[in-house]
mmCIF file of C-alpha atoms and ligand atoms in Angstrom:
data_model
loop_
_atom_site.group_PDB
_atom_site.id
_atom_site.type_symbol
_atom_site.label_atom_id
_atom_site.label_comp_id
_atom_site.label_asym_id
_atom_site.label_seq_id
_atom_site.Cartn_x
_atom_site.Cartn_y
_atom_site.Cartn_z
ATOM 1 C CA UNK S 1 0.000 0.000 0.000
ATOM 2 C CA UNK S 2 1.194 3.490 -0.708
ATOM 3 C CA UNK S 3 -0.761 6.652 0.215
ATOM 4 C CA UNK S 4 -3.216 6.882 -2.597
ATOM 5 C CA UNK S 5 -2.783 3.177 -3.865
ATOM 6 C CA UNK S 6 -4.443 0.423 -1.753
ATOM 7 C CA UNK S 7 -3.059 -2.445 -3.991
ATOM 8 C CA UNK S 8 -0.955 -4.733 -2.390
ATOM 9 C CA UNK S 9 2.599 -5.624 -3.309
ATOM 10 C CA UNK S 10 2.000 -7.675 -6.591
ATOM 11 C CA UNK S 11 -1.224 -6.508 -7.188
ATOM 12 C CA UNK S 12 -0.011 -4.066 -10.247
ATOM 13 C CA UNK S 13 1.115 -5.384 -13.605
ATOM 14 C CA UNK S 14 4.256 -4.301 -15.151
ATOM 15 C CA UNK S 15 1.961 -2.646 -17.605
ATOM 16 C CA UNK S 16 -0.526 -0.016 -16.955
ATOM 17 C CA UNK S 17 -2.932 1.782 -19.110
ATOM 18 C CA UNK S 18 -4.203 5.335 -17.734
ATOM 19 C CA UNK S 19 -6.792 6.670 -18.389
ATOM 20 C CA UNK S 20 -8.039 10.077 -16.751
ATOM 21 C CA UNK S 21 -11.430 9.124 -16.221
ATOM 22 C CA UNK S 22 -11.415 6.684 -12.720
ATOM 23 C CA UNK S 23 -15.220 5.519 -14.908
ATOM 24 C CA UNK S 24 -13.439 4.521 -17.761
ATOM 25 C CA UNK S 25 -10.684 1.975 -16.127
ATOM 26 C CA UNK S 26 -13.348 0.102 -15.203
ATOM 27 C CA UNK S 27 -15.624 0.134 -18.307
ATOM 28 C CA UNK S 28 -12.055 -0.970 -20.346
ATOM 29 C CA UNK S 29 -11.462 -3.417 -17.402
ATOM 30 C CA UNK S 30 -14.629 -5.082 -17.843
ATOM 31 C CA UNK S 31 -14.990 -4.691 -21.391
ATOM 32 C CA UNK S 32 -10.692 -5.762 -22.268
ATOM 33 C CA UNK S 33 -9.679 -7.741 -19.729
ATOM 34 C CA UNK S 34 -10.357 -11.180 -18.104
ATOM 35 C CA UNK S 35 -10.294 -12.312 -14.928
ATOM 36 C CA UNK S 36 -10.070 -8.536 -14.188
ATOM 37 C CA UNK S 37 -10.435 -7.774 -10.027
ATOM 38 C CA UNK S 38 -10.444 -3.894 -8.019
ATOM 39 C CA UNK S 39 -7.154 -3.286 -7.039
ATOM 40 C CA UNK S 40 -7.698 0.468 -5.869
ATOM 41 C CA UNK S 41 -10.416 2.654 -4.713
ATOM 42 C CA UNK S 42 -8.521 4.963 -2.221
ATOM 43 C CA UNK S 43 -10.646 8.380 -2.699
ATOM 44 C CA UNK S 44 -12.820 6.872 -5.535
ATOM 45 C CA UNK S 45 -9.291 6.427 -8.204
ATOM 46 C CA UNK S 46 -10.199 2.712 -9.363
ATOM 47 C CA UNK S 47 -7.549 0.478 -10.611
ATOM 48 C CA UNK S 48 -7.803 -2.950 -11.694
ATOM 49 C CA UNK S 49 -5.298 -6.101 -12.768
ATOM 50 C CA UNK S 50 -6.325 -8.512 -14.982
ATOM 51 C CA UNK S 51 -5.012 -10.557 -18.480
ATOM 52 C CA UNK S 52 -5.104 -9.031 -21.762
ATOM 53 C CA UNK S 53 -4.780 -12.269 -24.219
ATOM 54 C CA UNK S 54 -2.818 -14.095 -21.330
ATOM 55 C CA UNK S 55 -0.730 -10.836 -20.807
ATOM 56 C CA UNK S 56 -1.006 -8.901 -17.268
ATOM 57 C CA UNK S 57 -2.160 -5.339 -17.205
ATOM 58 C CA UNK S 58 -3.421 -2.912 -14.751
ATOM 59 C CA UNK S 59 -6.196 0.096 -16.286
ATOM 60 C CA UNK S 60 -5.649 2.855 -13.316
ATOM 61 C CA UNK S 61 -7.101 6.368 -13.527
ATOM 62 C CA UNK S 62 -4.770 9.292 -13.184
ATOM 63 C CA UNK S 63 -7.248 11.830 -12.322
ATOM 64 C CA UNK S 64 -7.129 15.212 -14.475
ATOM 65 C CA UNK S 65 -3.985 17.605 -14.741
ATOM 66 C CA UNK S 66 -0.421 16.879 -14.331
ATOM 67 C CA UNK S 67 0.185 17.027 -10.115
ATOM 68 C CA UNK S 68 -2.526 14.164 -9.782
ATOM 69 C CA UNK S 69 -1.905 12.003 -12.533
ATOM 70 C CA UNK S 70 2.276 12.500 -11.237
ATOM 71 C CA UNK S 71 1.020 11.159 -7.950
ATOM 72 C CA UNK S 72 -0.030 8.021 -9.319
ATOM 73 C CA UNK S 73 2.367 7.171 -12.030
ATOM 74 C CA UNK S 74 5.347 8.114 -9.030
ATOM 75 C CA UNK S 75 3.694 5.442 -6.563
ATOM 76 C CA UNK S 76 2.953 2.966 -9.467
ATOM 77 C CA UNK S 77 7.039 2.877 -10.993
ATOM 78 C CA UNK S 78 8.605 3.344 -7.932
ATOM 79 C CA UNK S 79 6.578 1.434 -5.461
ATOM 80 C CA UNK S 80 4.765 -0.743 -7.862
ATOM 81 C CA UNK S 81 7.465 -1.285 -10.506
ATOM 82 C CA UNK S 82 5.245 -0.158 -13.100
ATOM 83 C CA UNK S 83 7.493 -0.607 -16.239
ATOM 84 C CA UNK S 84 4.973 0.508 -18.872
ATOM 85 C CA UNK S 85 2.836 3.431 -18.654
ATOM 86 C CA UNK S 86 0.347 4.389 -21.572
ATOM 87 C CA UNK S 87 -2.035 7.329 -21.233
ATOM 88 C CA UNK S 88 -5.557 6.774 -22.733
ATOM 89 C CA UNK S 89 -7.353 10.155 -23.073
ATOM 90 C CA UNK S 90 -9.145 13.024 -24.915
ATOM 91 C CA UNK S 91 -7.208 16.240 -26.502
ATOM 92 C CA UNK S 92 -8.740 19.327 -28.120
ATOM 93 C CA UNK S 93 -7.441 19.563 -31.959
ATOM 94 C CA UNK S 94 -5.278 22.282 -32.718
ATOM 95 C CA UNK S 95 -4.455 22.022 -36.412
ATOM 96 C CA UNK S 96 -7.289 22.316 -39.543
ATOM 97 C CA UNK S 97 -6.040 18.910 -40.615
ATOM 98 C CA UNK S 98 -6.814 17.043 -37.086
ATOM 99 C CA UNK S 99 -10.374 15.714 -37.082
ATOM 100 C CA UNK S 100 -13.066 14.927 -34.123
ATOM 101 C CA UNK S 101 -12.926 10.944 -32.877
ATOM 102 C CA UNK S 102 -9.095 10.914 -35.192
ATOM 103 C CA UNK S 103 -6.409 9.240 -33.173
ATOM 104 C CA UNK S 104 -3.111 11.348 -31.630
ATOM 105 C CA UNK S 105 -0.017 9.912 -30.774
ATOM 106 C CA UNK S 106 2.199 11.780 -28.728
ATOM 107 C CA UNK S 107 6.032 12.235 -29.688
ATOM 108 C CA UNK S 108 6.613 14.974 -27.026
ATOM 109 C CA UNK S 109 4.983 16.980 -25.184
ATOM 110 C CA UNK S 110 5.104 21.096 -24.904
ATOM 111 C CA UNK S 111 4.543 22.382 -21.834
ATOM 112 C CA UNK S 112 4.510 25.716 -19.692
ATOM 113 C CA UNK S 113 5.124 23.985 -15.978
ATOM 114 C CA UNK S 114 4.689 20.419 -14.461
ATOM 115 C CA UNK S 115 5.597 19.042 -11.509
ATOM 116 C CA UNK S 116 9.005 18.227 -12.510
ATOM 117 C CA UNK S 117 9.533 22.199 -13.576
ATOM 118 C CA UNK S 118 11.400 22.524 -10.337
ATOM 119 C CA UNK S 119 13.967 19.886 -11.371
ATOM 120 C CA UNK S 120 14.743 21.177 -14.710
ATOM 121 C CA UNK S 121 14.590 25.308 -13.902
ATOM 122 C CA UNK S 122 15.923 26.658 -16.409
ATOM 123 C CA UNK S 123 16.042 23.723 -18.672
ATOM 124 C CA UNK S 124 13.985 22.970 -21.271
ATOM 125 C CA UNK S 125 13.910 19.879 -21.082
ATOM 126 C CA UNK S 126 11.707 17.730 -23.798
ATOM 127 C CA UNK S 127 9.600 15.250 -22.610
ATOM 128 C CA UNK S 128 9.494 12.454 -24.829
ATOM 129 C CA UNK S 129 7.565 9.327 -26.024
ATOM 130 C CA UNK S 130 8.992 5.927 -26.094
ATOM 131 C CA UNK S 131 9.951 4.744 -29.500
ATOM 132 C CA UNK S 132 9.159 0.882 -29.274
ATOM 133 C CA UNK S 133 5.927 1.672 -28.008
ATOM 134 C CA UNK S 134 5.512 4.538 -30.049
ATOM 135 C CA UNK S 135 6.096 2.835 -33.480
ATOM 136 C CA UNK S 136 3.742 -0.750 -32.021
ATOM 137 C CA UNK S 137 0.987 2.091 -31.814
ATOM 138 C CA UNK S 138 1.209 3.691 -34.683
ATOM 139 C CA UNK S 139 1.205 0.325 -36.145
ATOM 140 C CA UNK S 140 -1.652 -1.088 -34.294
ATOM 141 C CA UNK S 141 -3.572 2.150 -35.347
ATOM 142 C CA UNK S 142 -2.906 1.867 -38.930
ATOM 143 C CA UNK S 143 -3.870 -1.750 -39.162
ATOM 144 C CA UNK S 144 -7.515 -0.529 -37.237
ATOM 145 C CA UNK S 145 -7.876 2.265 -40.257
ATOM 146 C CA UNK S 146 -8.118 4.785 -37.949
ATOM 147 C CA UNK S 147 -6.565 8.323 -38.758
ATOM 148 C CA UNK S 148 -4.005 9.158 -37.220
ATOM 149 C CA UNK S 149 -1.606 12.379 -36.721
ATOM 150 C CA UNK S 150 1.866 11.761 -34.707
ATOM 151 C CA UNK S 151 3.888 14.765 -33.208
ATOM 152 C CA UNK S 152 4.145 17.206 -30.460
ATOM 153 C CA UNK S 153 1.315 18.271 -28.393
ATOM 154 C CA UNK S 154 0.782 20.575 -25.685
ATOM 155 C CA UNK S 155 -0.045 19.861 -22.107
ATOM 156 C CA UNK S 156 -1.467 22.392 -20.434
ATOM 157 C CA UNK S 157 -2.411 23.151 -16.669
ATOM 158 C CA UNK S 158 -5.382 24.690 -17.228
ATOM 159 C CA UNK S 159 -8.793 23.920 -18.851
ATOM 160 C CA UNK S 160 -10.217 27.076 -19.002
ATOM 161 C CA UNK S 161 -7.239 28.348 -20.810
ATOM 162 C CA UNK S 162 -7.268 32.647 -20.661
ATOM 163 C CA UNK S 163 -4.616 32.727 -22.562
ATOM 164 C CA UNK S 164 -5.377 32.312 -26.341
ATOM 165 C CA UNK S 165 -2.380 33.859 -27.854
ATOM 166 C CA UNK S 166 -0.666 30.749 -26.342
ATOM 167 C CA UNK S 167 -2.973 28.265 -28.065
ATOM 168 C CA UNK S 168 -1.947 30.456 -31.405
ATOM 169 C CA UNK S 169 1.885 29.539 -30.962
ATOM 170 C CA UNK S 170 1.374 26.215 -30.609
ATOM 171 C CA UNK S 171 -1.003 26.079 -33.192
ATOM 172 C CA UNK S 172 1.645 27.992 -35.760
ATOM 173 C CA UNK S 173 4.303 25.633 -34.028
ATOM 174 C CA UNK S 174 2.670 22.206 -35.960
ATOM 175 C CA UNK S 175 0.930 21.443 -32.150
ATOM 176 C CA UNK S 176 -1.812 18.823 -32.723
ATOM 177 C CA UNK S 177 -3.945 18.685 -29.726
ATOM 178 C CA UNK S 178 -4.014 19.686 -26.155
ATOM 179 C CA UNK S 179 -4.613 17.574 -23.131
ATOM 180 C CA UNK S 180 -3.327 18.066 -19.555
ATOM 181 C CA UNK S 181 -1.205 15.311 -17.978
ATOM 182 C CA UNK S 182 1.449 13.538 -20.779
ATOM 183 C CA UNK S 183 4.201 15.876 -20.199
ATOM 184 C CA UNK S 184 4.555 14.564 -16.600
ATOM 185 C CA UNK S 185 4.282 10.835 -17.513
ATOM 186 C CA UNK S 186 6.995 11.020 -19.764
ATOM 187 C CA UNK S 187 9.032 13.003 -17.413
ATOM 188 C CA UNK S 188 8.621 10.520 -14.830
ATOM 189 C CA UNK S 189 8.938 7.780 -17.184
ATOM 190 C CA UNK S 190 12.175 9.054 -18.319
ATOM 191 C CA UNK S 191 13.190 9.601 -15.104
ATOM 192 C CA UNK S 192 12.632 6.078 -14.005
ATOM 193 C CA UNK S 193 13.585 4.228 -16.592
ATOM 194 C CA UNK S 194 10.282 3.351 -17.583
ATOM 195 C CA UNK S 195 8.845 3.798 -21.008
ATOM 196 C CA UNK S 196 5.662 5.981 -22.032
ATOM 197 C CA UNK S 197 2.983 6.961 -24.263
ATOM 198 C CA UNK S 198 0.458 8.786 -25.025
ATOM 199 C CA UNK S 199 -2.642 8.096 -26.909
ATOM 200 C CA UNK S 200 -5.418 10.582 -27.485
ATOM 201 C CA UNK S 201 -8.683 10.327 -29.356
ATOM 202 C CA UNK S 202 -9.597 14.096 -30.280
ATOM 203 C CA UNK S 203 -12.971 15.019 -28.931
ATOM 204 C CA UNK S 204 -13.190 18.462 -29.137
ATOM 205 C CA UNK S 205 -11.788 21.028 -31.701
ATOM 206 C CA UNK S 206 -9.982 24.400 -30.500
ATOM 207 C CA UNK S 207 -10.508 26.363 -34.252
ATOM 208 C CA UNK S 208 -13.962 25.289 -35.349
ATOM 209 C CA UNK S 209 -15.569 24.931 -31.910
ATOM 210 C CA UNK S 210 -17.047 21.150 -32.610
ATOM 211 C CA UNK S 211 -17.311 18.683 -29.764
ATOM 212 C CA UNK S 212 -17.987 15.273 -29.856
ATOM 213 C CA UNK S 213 -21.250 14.354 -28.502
ATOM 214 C CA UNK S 214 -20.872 12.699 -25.041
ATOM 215 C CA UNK S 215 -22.652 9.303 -26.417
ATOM 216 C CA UNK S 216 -19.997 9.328 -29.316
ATOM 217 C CA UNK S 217 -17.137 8.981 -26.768
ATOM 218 C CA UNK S 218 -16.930 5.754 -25.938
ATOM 219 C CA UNK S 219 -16.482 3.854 -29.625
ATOM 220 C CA UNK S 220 -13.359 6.404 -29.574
ATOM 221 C CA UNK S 221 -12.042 5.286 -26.356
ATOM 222 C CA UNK S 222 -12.616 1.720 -27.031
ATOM 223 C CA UNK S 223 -10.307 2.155 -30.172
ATOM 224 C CA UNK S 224 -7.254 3.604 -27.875
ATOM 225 C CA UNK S 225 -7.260 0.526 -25.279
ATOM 226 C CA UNK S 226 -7.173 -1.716 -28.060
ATOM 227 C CA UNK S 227 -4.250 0.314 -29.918
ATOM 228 C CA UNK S 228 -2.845 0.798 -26.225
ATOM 229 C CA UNK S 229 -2.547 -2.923 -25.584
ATOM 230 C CA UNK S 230 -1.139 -3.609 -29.070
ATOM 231 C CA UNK S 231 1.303 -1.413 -28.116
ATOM 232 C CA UNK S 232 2.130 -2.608 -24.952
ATOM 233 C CA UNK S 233 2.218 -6.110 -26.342
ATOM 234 C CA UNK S 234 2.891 -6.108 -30.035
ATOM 235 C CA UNK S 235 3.588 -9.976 -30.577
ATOM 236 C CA UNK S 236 0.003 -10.708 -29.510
ATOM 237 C CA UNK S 237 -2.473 -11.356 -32.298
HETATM 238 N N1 HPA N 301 -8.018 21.526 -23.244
HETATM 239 C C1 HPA N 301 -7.373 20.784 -22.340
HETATM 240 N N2 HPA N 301 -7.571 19.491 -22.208
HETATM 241 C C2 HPA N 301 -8.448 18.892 -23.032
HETATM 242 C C3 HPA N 301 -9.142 19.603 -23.989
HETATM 243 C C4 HPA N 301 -8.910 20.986 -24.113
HETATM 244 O O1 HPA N 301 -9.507 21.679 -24.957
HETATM 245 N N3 HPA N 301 -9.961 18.733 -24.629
HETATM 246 C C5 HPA N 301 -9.757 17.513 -24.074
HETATM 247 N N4 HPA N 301 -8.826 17.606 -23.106
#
């Protein structure tokens, strides 16, 4: 047990999927996963362990924005020995090209602070994705037909963002999407000798204003677990 992780020692695969939403580890537990069991609920963040085609993988929410989601990946590599961390989550778009419900992939990830800002000072340091599991996703995506963009995004701190002349760089800077936590996992990752990814369904789009409908969501996040454990596990047919 660690502070915010009731699992036991043992209780947490090597590999763990992330997802923000503490609703949505469980949905992909129950819908991916066999012999799936609760491994967490300390302050309603549910985590569960269970086989993936014979392979061992926990689905553990990271809450929203980068200081809670570092709380849990910190406790899951260092106290867990979590080896392999993938992010599952929504972005806003922030190029014409990037479509609602297309797939992301995250190369690095821009940011103006994280949690690991006082570490690096006045280094700007770039956070980056694992290459083995970034090339086994964009492989597992292609084979699914799904679109899908890879490069840099931005994580940001804030959702109600007052500062649109920032969203403007970025978008002039070949940014695809914004979310709020993947810049800290792949510090930490990094850090820890861990790898990391990031994979983002778009559901919302920061130049045209769409938004996908909430009862459109889930096909989209069903498509990123399954591209998620493809990359965690490429061999596996
Ligand atoms: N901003 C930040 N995070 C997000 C957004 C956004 O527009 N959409 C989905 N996650």
């Amino acid at each position: 047990m660690t502070i915010h992780i009731g699992a036991k020692p043992g209780d947490i695969a090597e590999t763990v999927l992330m997802p923000g939403d503490p609703l949505r580890a469980k949905w992909a537990a129950e819908t991916f996963l066999t012999e799936s069991r609760l491994v967490n609920e300390v302050r309603g963040m549910l985590g569960y362990t269970g086989l993936w085609r014979g392979n061992r993988v926990t689905i553990h929410g990271s809450g929203m924005g980068m200081p809670s989601l570092s709380i849990y990946a910190n406790e899951l590599i260092r106290d867990y020995g979590a080896k392999t961390l993938i992010r599952i989550g929504s972005c806003g778009a922030m190029q014409s090209h990037v479509g609602l419900r297309d797939i992301i992939i995250a190369m690095t990830a821009t940011t103006l602070s994280t949690p690991s800002s006082g570490i690096f000072r006045e280094l700007n340091f770039a956070p980056h994705a694992d290459w083995s599991l970034l090339r086994a996703a964009v492989a597992a995506a292609e084979a699914r037909g799904v679109t899908t963009h890879v490069g840099g995004i931005y994580s940001s701190d804030v959702f109600y963002d007052e500062r649109p002349d920032l969203n403007e760089v970025m978008t002039r800077h070949g940014i695809l999407g914004v979310e709020m936590e993947a810049a800290e996992l792949y510090n930490l990752a990094l850090r820890h000798g861990a790898r990391a990814l990031a994979v983002l369904t778009v559901s919302d789009h920061l130049l045209t204003g769409a938004a996908l409908p909430a009862d459109q969501r889930q096909g989209s996040f069903g498509d990123m677990v399954e591209i998620a454990l493809h990359a965690a596990f490429p061999g596996t047919a």
